[in-house]
Structures are given as C-alpha cells and as structure tokens.
Amino acid sequence: MFLWIKAIHIIFIVTWFAALFYLPRLFVYHAMSDDTTSKERFKIMERKLYYGIMTPSAIITIILGFWLLGMANYWWQAGWLHAKLTLVAVLIIYHIYCGKLMKDFKQDNNKHSHVFYRWFNEFPVLILIAVIILVIVKPF
C-alpha cells in the first residue's frame, strides 16, 4: 500500500509542478498583452489552471504526503525530510502568492512587468532541484 500511495503522490507532485511552471509563464504573456481579447483569454486560462489543476494537485500532494508521513516511523529523525517539508511550506506560500497575482490580473491591477514574471517563474525550479536532491541523496 505504501508504494501505491507514494506513486500517486509523485504523480500529483508532477502535475502540481507543471502548473507552477506554466502559470507564471502565462503571467509573462498576460503582462505583455495590450489588447482586451488577449487579456480576457489569459484571465480564463489562468483561472482554469489555478483552480482546475494547480490547487487540486497541491491538495492531493499534501494529503498523500501526510499519509506517507503517518505510515513512516522514522520521519522525526530524518533531517533531510525536515528540510524538504520546509521547502514544501515555501512552495505552498509561492502557490498562494500566484493566486494573489492571478487576482490582480483578474482585476486589471497587475503591478509587475513581464521581466518580473520571467524571474518569478524560475523560483519553483530551484525548489524542485533542492527537493529532489534531498529526497534522493538524503545528505543529512
């Protein structure tokens, strides 16, 4: 049972990260758009991605992660896991901030340039690299 839950957990991690990579990319294009039709199209795409894929994937990932923690009896002594969980908490904050940025776009109240969003888009890549290293290498 543990391996099935772990496999499904990883599947939803992948879908969550796919959305975390794509939503800020939509923000880049949205920030660059000038016409109303494009802006309205991006609002729809952002909303569907955030509420239809990104948030459900995050919720399922987190629930399955807690389930796995409950099944493991060593987690309290694994330093790498504590670091990973800290990074997951940071990722949740990033996710919520993406929702705030999406609402700003929805209200035509974006305050950032496409350059900001290009850099903003790189943050989850750094988290992903760190988490994979922590999980596979278990450096401490």
mmCIF file of C-alpha atoms in Angstrom:
data_model
loop_
_atom_site.group_PDB
_atom_site.id
_atom_site.type_symbol
_atom_site.label_atom_id
_atom_site.label_comp_id
_atom_site.label_asym_id
_atom_site.label_seq_id
_atom_site.Cartn_x
_atom_site.Cartn_y
_atom_site.Cartn_z
ATOM 1 C CA MET A 1 0.000 0.000 0.000
ATOM 2 C CA PHE A 2 2.850 2.386 0.872
ATOM 3 C CA LEU A 3 4.326 2.189 -2.639
ATOM 4 C CA TRP A 4 0.943 2.861 -4.287
ATOM 5 C CA ILE A 5 0.417 5.969 -2.177
ATOM 6 C CA LYS A 6 3.982 7.069 -2.913
ATOM 7 C CA ALA A 7 3.462 6.577 -6.667
ATOM 8 C CA ILE A 8 0.235 8.594 -6.680
ATOM 9 C CA HIS A 9 1.935 11.242 -4.527
ATOM 10 C CA ILE A 10 4.688 11.583 -7.138
ATOM 11 C CA ILE A 11 2.141 11.785 -9.979
ATOM 12 C CA PHE A 12 0.431 14.720 -8.293
ATOM 13 C CA ILE A 13 3.775 16.360 -7.496
ATOM 14 C CA VAL A 14 4.491 16.309 -11.226
ATOM 15 C CA THR A 15 1.111 17.849 -12.125
ATOM 16 C CA TRP A 16 1.475 20.479 -9.382
ATOM 17 C CA PHE A 17 4.916 21.482 -10.622
ATOM 18 C CA ALA A 18 3.760 21.538 -14.240
ATOM 19 C CA ALA A 19 1.128 24.079 -13.231
ATOM 20 C CA LEU A 20 3.606 26.006 -11.053
ATOM 21 C CA PHE A 21 5.872 26.308 -14.095
ATOM 22 C CA TYR A 22 3.096 27.239 -16.518
ATOM 23 C CA LEU A 23 1.053 29.786 -14.547
ATOM 24 C CA PRO A 24 3.893 32.325 -14.187
ATOM 25 C CA ARG A 25 4.627 31.813 -17.895
ATOM 26 C CA LEU A 26 1.017 32.809 -18.590
ATOM 27 C CA PHE A 27 1.635 35.849 -16.383
ATOM 28 C CA VAL A 28 4.589 36.777 -18.634
ATOM 29 C CA TYR A 29 2.394 36.732 -21.736
ATOM 30 C CA HIS A 30 -0.502 38.401 -19.924
ATOM 31 C CA ALA A 31 1.747 41.245 -18.758
ATOM 32 C CA MET A 32 2.956 41.711 -22.348
ATOM 33 C CA SER A 33 -0.518 41.743 -23.915
ATOM 34 C CA ASP A 34 -2.101 45.012 -24.996
ATOM 35 C CA ASP A 35 -5.498 44.071 -26.373
ATOM 36 C CA THR A 36 -8.605 43.287 -24.363
ATOM 37 C CA THR A 37 -9.292 39.993 -26.130
ATOM 38 C CA SER A 38 -5.887 38.577 -25.174
ATOM 39 C CA LYS A 39 -6.157 39.818 -21.616
ATOM 40 C CA GLU A 40 -9.558 38.191 -21.170
ATOM 41 C CA ARG A 41 -8.286 34.930 -22.684
ATOM 42 C CA PHE A 42 -5.345 34.884 -20.261
ATOM 43 C CA LYS A 43 -7.680 35.502 -17.319
ATOM 44 C CA ILE A 44 -9.688 32.416 -18.273
ATOM 45 C CA MET A 45 -6.577 30.283 -18.824
ATOM 46 C CA GLU A 46 -5.042 31.386 -15.510
ATOM 47 C CA ARG A 47 -8.241 30.726 -13.562
ATOM 48 C CA LYS A 48 -8.732 27.265 -15.063
ATOM 49 C CA LEU A 49 -5.103 26.314 -14.468
ATOM 50 C CA TYR A 50 -5.056 27.603 -10.884
ATOM 51 C CA TYR A 51 -8.385 26.177 -9.740
ATOM 52 C CA GLY A 52 -8.694 23.192 -12.076
ATOM 53 C CA ILE A 53 -5.196 21.725 -11.974
ATOM 54 C CA MET A 54 -2.766 23.549 -9.699
ATOM 55 C CA THR A 55 -4.754 23.748 -6.471
ATOM 56 C CA PRO A 56 -6.291 20.236 -6.631
ATOM 57 C CA SER A 57 -2.839 18.799 -7.417
ATOM 58 C CA ALA A 58 -1.335 20.665 -4.459
ATOM 59 C CA ILE A 59 -4.066 19.488 -2.092
ATOM 60 C CA ILE A 60 -3.765 15.847 -3.173
ATOM 61 C CA THR A 61 0.046 16.040 -2.999
ATOM 62 C CA ILE A 62 -0.090 17.406 0.544
ATOM 63 C CA ILE A 63 -2.727 14.927 1.746
ATOM 64 C CA LEU A 64 -0.792 11.973 0.344
ATOM 65 C CA GLY A 65 2.432 13.387 1.802
ATOM 66 C CA PHE A 66 0.901 13.474 5.270
ATOM 67 C CA TRP A 67 -0.443 9.964 4.719
ATOM 68 C CA LEU A 68 3.070 8.772 3.859
ATOM 69 C CA LEU A 69 4.455 10.525 6.938
ATOM 70 C CA GLY A 70 1.878 8.739 9.050
ATOM 71 C CA MET A 71 2.966 5.394 7.638
ATOM 72 C CA ALA A 72 6.686 6.050 8.227
ATOM 73 C CA ASN A 73 8.003 5.805 11.748
ATOM 74 C CA TYR A 74 11.422 7.364 11.098
ATOM 75 C CA TRP A 75 10.443 10.822 9.821
ATOM 76 C CA TRP A 76 11.055 12.652 13.093
ATOM 77 C CA GLN A 77 14.759 11.759 12.968
ATOM 78 C CA ALA A 78 15.412 12.439 9.263
ATOM 79 C CA GLY A 79 16.992 15.878 8.829
ATOM 80 C CA TRP A 80 16.632 15.763 5.044
ATOM 81 C CA LEU A 81 12.885 15.286 5.449
ATOM 82 C CA HIS A 82 12.584 18.295 7.743
ATOM 83 C CA ALA A 83 14.409 20.388 5.122
ATOM 84 C CA LYS A 84 12.130 19.003 2.390
ATOM 85 C CA LEU A 85 8.993 19.815 4.392
ATOM 86 C CA THR A 86 10.289 23.355 4.932
ATOM 87 C CA LEU A 87 10.720 23.734 1.174
ATOM 88 C CA VAL A 88 7.209 22.365 0.629
ATOM 89 C CA ALA A 89 5.902 25.041 3.018
ATOM 90 C CA VAL A 90 7.755 27.677 0.965
ATOM 91 C CA LEU A 91 6.215 26.203 -2.184
ATOM 92 C CA ILE A 92 2.739 26.455 -0.666
ATOM 93 C CA ILE A 93 3.382 30.149 0.047
ATOM 94 C CA TYR A 94 4.534 30.577 -3.575
ATOM 95 C CA HIS A 95 1.352 28.837 -4.730
ATOM 96 C CA ILE A 96 -0.829 31.165 -2.663
ATOM 97 C CA TYR A 97 1.106 34.196 -3.933
ATOM 98 C CA CYS A 98 0.443 33.010 -7.503
ATOM 99 C CA GLY A 99 -3.259 33.108 -6.622
ATOM 100 C CA LYS A 100 -2.879 36.686 -5.397
ATOM 101 C CA LEU A 101 -1.107 37.676 -8.612
ATOM 102 C CA MET A 102 -3.824 35.973 -10.640
ATOM 103 C CA LYS A 103 -6.470 38.005 -8.795
ATOM 104 C CA ASP A 104 -4.519 41.189 -9.519
ATOM 105 C CA PHE A 105 -4.610 40.336 -13.230
ATOM 106 C CA LYS A 106 -8.322 39.499 -12.971
ATOM 107 C CA GLN A 107 -8.991 42.972 -11.583
ATOM 108 C CA ASP A 108 -6.674 44.576 -14.184
ATOM 109 C CA ASN A 109 -4.441 45.617 -11.316
ATOM 110 C CA ASN A 110 -1.128 43.998 -12.290
ATOM 111 C CA LYS A 111 1.839 45.925 -10.903
ATOM 112 C CA HIS A 112 4.698 43.891 -12.397
ATOM 113 C CA SER A 113 6.423 43.720 -15.766
ATOM 114 C CA HIS A 114 6.884 40.638 -17.880
ATOM 115 C CA VAL A 115 10.544 40.663 -16.771
ATOM 116 C CA PHE A 116 9.474 40.229 -13.134
ATOM 117 C CA TYR A 117 7.369 37.226 -14.098
ATOM 118 C CA ARG A 118 10.216 35.700 -16.096
ATOM 119 C CA TRP A 119 12.355 35.698 -12.941
ATOM 120 C CA PHE A 120 9.415 34.731 -10.726
ATOM 121 C CA ASN A 121 8.923 31.697 -12.968
ATOM 122 C CA GLU A 122 12.357 30.334 -12.036
ATOM 123 C CA PHE A 123 11.722 30.033 -8.297
ATOM 124 C CA PRO A 124 9.886 26.668 -8.316
ATOM 125 C CA VAL A 125 12.727 25.208 -10.414
ATOM 126 C CA LEU A 126 15.139 25.920 -7.562
ATOM 127 C CA ILE A 127 12.756 24.343 -5.052
ATOM 128 C CA LEU A 128 12.331 21.274 -7.269
ATOM 129 C CA ILE A 129 16.097 20.797 -7.620
ATOM 130 C CA ALA A 130 16.615 21.099 -3.869
ATOM 131 C CA VAL A 131 13.761 18.723 -3.018
ATOM 132 C CA ILE A 132 14.942 16.066 -5.467
ATOM 133 C CA ILE A 133 18.472 16.237 -4.069
ATOM 134 C CA LEU A 134 17.174 15.993 -0.512
ATOM 135 C CA VAL A 135 14.929 13.010 -1.293
ATOM 136 C CA ILE A 136 17.398 11.042 -3.400
ATOM 137 C CA VAL A 137 20.757 11.887 -1.779
ATOM 138 C CA LYS A 138 19.487 12.349 1.807
ATOM 139 C CA PRO A 139 22.564 14.438 2.692
ATOM 140 C CA PHE A 140 21.711 14.609 6.399
#
